[in-house]
Coordinates of C-alpha atoms in Angstrom, one line a residue:
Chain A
X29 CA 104.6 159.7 36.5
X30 CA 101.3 160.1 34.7
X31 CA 100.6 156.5 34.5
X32 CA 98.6 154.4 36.9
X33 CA 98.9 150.6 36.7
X34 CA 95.2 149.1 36.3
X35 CA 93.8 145.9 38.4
X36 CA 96.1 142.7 36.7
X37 CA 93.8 141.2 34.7
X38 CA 93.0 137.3 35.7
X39 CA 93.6 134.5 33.1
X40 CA 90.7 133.4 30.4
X41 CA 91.7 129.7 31.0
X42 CA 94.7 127.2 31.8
X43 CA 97.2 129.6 31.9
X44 CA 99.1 132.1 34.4
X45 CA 99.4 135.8 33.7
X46 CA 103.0 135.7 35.5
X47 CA 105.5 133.3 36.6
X48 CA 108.4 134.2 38.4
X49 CA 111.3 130.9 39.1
X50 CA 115.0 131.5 39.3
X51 CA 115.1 135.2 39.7
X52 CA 113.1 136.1 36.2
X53 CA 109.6 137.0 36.4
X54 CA 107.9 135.5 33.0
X55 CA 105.3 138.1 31.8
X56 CA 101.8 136.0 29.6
X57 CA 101.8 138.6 26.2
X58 CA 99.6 141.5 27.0
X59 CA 96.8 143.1 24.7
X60 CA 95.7 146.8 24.4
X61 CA 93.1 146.6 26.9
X62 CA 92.1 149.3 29.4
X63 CA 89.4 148.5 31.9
X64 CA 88.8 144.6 30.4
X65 CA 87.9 146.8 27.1
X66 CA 90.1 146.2 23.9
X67 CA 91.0 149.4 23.2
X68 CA 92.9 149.0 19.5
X69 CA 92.6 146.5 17.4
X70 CA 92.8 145.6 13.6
X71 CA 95.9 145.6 11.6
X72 CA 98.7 148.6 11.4
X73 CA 98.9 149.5 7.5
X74 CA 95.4 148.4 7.0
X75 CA 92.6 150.0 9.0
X76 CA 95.1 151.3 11.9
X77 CA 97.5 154.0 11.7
X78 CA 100.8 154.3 13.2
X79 CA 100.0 157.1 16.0
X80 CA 97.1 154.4 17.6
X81 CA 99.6 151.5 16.4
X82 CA 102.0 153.0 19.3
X83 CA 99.2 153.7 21.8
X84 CA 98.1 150.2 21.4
X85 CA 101.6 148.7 21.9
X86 CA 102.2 151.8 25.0
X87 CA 98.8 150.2 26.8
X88 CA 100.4 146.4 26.1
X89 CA 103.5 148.0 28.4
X90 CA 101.1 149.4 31.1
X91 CA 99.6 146.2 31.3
X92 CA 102.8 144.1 31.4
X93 CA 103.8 146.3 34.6
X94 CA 100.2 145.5 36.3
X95 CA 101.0 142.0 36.0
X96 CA 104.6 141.9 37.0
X97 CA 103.6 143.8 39.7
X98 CA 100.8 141.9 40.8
X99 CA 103.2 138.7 40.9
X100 CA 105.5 141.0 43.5
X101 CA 102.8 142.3 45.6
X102 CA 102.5 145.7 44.1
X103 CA 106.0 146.1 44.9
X104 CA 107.9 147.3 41.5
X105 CA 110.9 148.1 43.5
X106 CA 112.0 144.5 43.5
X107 CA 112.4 144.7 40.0
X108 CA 116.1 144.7 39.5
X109 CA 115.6 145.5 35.2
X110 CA 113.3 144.6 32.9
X111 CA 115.4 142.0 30.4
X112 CA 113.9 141.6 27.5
X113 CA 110.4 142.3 25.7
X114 CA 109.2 140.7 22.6
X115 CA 106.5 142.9 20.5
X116 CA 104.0 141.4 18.1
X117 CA 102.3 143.6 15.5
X118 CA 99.1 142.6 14.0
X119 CA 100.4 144.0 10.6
X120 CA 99.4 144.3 6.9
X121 CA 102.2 142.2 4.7
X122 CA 102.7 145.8 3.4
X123 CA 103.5 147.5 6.8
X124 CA 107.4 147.3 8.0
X125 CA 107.4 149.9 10.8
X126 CA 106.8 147.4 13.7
X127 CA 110.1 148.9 15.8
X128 CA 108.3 152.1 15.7
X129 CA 104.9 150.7 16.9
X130 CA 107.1 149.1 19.9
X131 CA 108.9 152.1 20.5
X132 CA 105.4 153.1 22.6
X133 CA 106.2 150.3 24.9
X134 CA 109.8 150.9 25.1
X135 CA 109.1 154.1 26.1
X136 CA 106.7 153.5 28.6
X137 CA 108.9 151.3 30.6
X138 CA 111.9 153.3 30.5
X139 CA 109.2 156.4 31.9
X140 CA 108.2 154.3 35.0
X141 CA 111.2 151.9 35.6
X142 CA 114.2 154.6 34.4
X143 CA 117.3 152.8 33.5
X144 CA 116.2 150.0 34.8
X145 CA 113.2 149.6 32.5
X146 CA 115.8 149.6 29.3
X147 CA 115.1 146.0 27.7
X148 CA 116.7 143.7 24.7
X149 CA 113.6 143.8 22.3
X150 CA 112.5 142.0 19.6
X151 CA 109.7 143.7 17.0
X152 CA 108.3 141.8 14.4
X153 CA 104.9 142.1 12.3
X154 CA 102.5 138.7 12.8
X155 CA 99.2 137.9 10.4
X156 CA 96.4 138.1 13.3
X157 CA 96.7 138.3 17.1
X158 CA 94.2 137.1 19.5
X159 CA 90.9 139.5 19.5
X160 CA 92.1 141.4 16.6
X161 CA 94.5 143.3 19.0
X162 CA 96.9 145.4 17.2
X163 CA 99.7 144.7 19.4
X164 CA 100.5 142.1 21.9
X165 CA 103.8 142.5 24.5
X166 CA 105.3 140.1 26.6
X167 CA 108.4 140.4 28.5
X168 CA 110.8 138.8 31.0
X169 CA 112.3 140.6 33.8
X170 CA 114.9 140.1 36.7
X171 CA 113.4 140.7 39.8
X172 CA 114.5 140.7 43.5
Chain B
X2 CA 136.9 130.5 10.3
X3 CA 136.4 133.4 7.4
X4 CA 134.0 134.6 9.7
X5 CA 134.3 138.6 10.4
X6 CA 132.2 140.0 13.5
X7 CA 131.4 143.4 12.1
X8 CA 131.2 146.4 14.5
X9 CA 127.6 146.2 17.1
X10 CA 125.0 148.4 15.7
X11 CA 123.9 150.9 18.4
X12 CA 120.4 150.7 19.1
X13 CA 117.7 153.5 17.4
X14 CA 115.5 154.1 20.7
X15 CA 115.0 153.1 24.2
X16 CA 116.2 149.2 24.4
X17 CA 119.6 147.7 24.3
X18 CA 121.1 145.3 21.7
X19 CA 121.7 143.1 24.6
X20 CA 121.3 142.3 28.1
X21 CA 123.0 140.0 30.4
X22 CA 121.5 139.0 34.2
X23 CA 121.4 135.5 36.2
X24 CA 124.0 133.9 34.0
X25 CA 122.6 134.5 30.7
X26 CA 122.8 137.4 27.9
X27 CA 119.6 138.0 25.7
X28 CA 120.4 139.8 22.5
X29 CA 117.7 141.6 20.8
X30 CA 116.4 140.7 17.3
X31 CA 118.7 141.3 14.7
X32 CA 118.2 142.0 11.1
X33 CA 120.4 141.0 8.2
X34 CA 122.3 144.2 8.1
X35 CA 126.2 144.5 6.5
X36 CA 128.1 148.0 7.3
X37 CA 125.1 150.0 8.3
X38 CA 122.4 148.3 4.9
X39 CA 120.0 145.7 5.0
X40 CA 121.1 143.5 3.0
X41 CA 118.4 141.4 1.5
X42 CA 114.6 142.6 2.2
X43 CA 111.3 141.3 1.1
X44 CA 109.6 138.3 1.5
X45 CA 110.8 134.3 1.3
X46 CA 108.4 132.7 -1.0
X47 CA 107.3 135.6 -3.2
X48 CA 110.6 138.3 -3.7
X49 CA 112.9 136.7 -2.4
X50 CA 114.1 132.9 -3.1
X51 CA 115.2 130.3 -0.3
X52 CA 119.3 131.0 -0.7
X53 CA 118.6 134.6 -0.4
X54 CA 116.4 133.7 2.4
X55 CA 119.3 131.6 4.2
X56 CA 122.1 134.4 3.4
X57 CA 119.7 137.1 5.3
X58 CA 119.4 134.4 7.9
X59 CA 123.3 133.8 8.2
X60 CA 123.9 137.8 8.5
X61 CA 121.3 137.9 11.1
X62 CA 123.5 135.3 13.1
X63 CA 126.8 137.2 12.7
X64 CA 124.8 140.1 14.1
X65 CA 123.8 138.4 16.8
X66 CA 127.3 137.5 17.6
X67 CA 128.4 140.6 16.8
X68 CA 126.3 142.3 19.6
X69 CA 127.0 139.3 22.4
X70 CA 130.9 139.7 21.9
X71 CA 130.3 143.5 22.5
X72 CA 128.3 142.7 25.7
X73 CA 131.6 140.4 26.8
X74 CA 133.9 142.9 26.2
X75 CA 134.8 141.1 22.7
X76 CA 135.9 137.6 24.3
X77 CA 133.4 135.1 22.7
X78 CA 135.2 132.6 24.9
X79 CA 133.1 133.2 27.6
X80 CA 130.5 132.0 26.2
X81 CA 129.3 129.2 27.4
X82 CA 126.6 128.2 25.2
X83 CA 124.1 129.4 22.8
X84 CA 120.9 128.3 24.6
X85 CA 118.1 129.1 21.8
X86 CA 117.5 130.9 19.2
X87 CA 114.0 132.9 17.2
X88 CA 114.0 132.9 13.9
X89 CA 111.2 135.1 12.4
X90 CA 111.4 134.7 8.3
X91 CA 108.9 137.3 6.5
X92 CA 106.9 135.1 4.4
X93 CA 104.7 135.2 1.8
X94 CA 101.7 132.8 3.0
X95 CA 102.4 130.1 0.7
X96 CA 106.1 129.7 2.1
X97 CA 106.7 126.9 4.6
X98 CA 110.6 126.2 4.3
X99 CA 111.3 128.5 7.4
X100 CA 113.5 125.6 8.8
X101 CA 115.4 125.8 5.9
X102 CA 115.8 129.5 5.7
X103 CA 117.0 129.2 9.5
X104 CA 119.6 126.4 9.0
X105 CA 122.1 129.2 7.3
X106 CA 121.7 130.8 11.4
X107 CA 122.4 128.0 12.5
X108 CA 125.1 126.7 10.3
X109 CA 126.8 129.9 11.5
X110 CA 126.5 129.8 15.3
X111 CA 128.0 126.2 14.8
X112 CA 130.4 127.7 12.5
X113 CA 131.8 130.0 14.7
X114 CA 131.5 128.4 18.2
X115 CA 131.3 124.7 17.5
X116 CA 129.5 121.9 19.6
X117 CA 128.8 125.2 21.8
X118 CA 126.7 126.9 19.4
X119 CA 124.5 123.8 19.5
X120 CA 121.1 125.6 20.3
X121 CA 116.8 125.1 20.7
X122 CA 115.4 126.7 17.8
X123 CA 112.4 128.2 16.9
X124 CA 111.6 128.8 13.2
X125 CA 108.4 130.4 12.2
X126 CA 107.0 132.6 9.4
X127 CA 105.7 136.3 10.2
X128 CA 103.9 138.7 8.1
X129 CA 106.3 141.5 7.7
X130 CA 109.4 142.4 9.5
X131 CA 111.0 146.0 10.5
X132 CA 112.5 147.7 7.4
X133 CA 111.1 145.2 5.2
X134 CA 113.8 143.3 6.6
X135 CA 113.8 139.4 5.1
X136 CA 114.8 137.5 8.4
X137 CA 115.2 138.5 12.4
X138 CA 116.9 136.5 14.6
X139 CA 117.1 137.0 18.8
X140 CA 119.2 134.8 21.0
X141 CA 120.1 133.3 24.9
X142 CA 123.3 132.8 25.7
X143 CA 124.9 130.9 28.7
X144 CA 127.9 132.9 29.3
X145 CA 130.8 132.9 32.5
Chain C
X19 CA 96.2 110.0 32.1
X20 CA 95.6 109.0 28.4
X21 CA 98.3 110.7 27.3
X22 CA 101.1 108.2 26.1
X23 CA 104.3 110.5 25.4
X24 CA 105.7 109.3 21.4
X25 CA 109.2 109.0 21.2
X26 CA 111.3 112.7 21.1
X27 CA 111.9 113.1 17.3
X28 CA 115.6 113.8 16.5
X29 CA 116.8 117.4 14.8
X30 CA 117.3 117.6 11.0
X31 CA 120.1 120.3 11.1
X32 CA 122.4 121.8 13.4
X33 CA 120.2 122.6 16.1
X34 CA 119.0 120.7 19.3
X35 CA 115.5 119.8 20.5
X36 CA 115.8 120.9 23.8
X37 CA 118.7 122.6 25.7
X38 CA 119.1 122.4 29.3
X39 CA 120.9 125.5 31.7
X40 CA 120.6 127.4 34.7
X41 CA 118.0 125.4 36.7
X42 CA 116.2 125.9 32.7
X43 CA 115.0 123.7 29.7
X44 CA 114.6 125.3 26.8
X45 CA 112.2 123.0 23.9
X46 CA 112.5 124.0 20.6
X47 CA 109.6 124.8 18.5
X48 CA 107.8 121.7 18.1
X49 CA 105.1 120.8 15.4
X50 CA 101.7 118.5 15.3
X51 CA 103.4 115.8 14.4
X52 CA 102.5 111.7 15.3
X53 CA 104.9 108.9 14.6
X54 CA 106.7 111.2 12.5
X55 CA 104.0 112.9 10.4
X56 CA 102.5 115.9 10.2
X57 CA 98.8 115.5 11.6
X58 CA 97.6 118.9 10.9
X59 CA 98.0 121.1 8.0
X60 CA 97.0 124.5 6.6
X61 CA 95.7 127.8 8.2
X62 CA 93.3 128.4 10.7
X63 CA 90.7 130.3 9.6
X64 CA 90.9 128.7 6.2
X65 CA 91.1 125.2 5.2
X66 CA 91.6 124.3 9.0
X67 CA 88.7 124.6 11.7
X68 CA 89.0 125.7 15.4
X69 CA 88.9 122.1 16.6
X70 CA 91.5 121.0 14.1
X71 CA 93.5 123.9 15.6
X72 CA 93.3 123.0 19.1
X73 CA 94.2 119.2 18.4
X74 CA 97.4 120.9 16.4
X75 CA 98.4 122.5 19.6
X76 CA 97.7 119.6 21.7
X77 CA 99.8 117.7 19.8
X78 CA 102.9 120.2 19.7
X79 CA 101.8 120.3 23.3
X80 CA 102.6 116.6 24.2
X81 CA 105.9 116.7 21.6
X82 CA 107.3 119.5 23.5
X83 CA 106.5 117.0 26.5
X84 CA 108.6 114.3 24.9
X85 CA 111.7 116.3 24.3
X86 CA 111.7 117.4 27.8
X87 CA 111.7 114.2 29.0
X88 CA 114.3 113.1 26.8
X89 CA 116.6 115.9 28.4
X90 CA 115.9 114.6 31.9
X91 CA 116.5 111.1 31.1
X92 CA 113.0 110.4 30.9
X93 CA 111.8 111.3 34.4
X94 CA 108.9 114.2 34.0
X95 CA 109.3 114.4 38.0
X96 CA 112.2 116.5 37.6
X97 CA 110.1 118.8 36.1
X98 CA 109.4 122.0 38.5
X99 CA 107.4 123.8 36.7
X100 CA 106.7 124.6 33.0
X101 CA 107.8 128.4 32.7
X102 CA 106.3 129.8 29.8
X103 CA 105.3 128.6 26.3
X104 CA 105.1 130.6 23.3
X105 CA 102.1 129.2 21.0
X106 CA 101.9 130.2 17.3
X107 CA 98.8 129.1 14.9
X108 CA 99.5 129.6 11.0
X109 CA 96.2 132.3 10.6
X110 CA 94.1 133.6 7.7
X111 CA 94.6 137.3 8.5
X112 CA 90.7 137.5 9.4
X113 CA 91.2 134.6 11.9
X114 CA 91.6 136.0 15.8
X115 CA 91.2 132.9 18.3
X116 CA 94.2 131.9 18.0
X117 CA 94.1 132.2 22.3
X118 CA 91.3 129.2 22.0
X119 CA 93.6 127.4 19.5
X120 CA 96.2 127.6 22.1
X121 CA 94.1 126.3 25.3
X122 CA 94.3 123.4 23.3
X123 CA 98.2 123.3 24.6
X124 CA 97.4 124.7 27.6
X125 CA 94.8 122.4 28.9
X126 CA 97.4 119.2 28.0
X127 CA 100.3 120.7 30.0
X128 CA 97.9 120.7 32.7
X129 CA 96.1 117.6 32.6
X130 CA 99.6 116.1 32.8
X131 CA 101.5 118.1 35.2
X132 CA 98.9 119.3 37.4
X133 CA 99.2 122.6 38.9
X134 CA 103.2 122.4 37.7
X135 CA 102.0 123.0 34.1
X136 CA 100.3 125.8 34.9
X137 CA 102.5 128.4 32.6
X138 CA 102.8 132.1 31.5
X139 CA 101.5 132.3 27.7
X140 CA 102.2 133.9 24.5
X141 CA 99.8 132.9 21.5
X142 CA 100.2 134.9 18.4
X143 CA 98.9 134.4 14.7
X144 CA 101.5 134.0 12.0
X145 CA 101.3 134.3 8.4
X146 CA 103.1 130.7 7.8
X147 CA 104.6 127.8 9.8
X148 CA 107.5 125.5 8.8
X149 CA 105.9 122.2 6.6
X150 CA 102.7 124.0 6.4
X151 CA 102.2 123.3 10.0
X152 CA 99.1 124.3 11.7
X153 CA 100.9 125.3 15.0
X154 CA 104.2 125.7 17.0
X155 CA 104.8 125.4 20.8
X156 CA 108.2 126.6 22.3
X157 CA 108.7 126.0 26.0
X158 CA 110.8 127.3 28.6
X159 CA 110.8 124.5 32.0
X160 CA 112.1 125.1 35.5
X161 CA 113.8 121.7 36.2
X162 CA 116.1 119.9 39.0

């Protein structure tokens, strides 16, 4: 499909990057990295436009899938749907487009997962996110 | 209970308004909208003043109702719970009465379903919400 | 362990500290508070350091601990595993640690419940807290 799913990235410290109990699969938010670089970061509104706003929040999605699919053993087919996302962008107070920033992610799982990758979603604008990322995704998905 | 669950909005891109799996139905975030308008937009603490805030906040819950009853095929009775709620409130940095602003969501989900719209809560201020938007609110429900 | 777990405060509205369903406990969003006060105020990045920060989210950290033992009558051994937890730090918009801020919840969950409180994370900046709080910690727990 045009997208290859990079090496999951480990965890920084005392935390998991997935965790899967009861049929869900919890997904750790995900940054706009691409090979362990940040690849976007400052604030949409301010210094970032909306174009790499949606770039940053489509490379949070490719990242999400790496780590759900790491806790499956490469194996997406065992996801049943993806449930629901939540989508935080680093935004100046000015900037109320964040459902269009998250509509890069959205996208991107709906491209690799098909109706299966449509989500509930939540989109909201936050004041700073970790490593001056410019979007951070997390997600939670039902999984075989 | 003077209460009117308006018609569930259909959603502008690639996610759902809501999603049900294992037992439980996630609705995504929904903003204070009446027939089709935001309602009341800006920020708590600068434009906008706490009852304002705490209207947007009640609208948001009627939306989110609005959208689970649509995923039940309009029979709120079969929900079993509201598990937990988000409540994002754009705020002006010097605002820090989220909890207050979130009580008219709350206040409504009790409202409407009694002792079983008892919910967690989270309440937290955000830089700037989608369409300017004064308040967005996600649930979990337990449902049959 | 060092850690002596304060009494689970009670809500102040119509919401619930913690809701149990599903094999799930969900803790609402809990603050840095000790013996019913608020121990740590203001923004990171401004009037509050990084080790003020990470003693704010240790504290929310052991609150969200209480209330989940209050759910399960007190016995943490019904705890599985912790799930997930959702960390936010009240930012200046230049601040972007807010991941260390959060190890400081991260590391207690840990300390306590061993490899069970190894979680999936979400840490986020946000442009104000409830009280003028310096962090929030939300928690989703797999339980018996």
């Amino acid at each position: 499909m045009g997208v290859t799913l990079p090496q999951a990235a480990a965890p920084a410290a005392n935390y998991l990057p997935a965790v899967g109990y009861g049929g869900f699969v919890f997904v750790s938010g995900q940054l706009p990295l691409e090979a362990g670089r940040l690849q976007v970061f400052g604030k949409v509104g301010a210094e970032v436009g909306l174009e790499d706003g949606r770039r940053a929040a489509r490379l949070c999605a490719i990242n999400v899938l790496a780590q759900v699919g790491a806790e499956l053993g490469g194996d997406l087919e065992r996801i049943i749907r993806l449930v629901r996302i939540t989508g935080y962008v680093a935004s100046a107070p000015s900037f109320t487009e964040q459902h269009l920033v998250m509509n890069g992610a959205s996208d991107l799982f709906v491209e690799v997962l098909g109706e299966r990758g449509r989500h509930a979603r939540v989109a909201i604008g936050t004041a700073a996110l970790p490593l001056d990322a410019t979007a951070e995704v997390d997600a939670i998905f039902a999984v075989e």
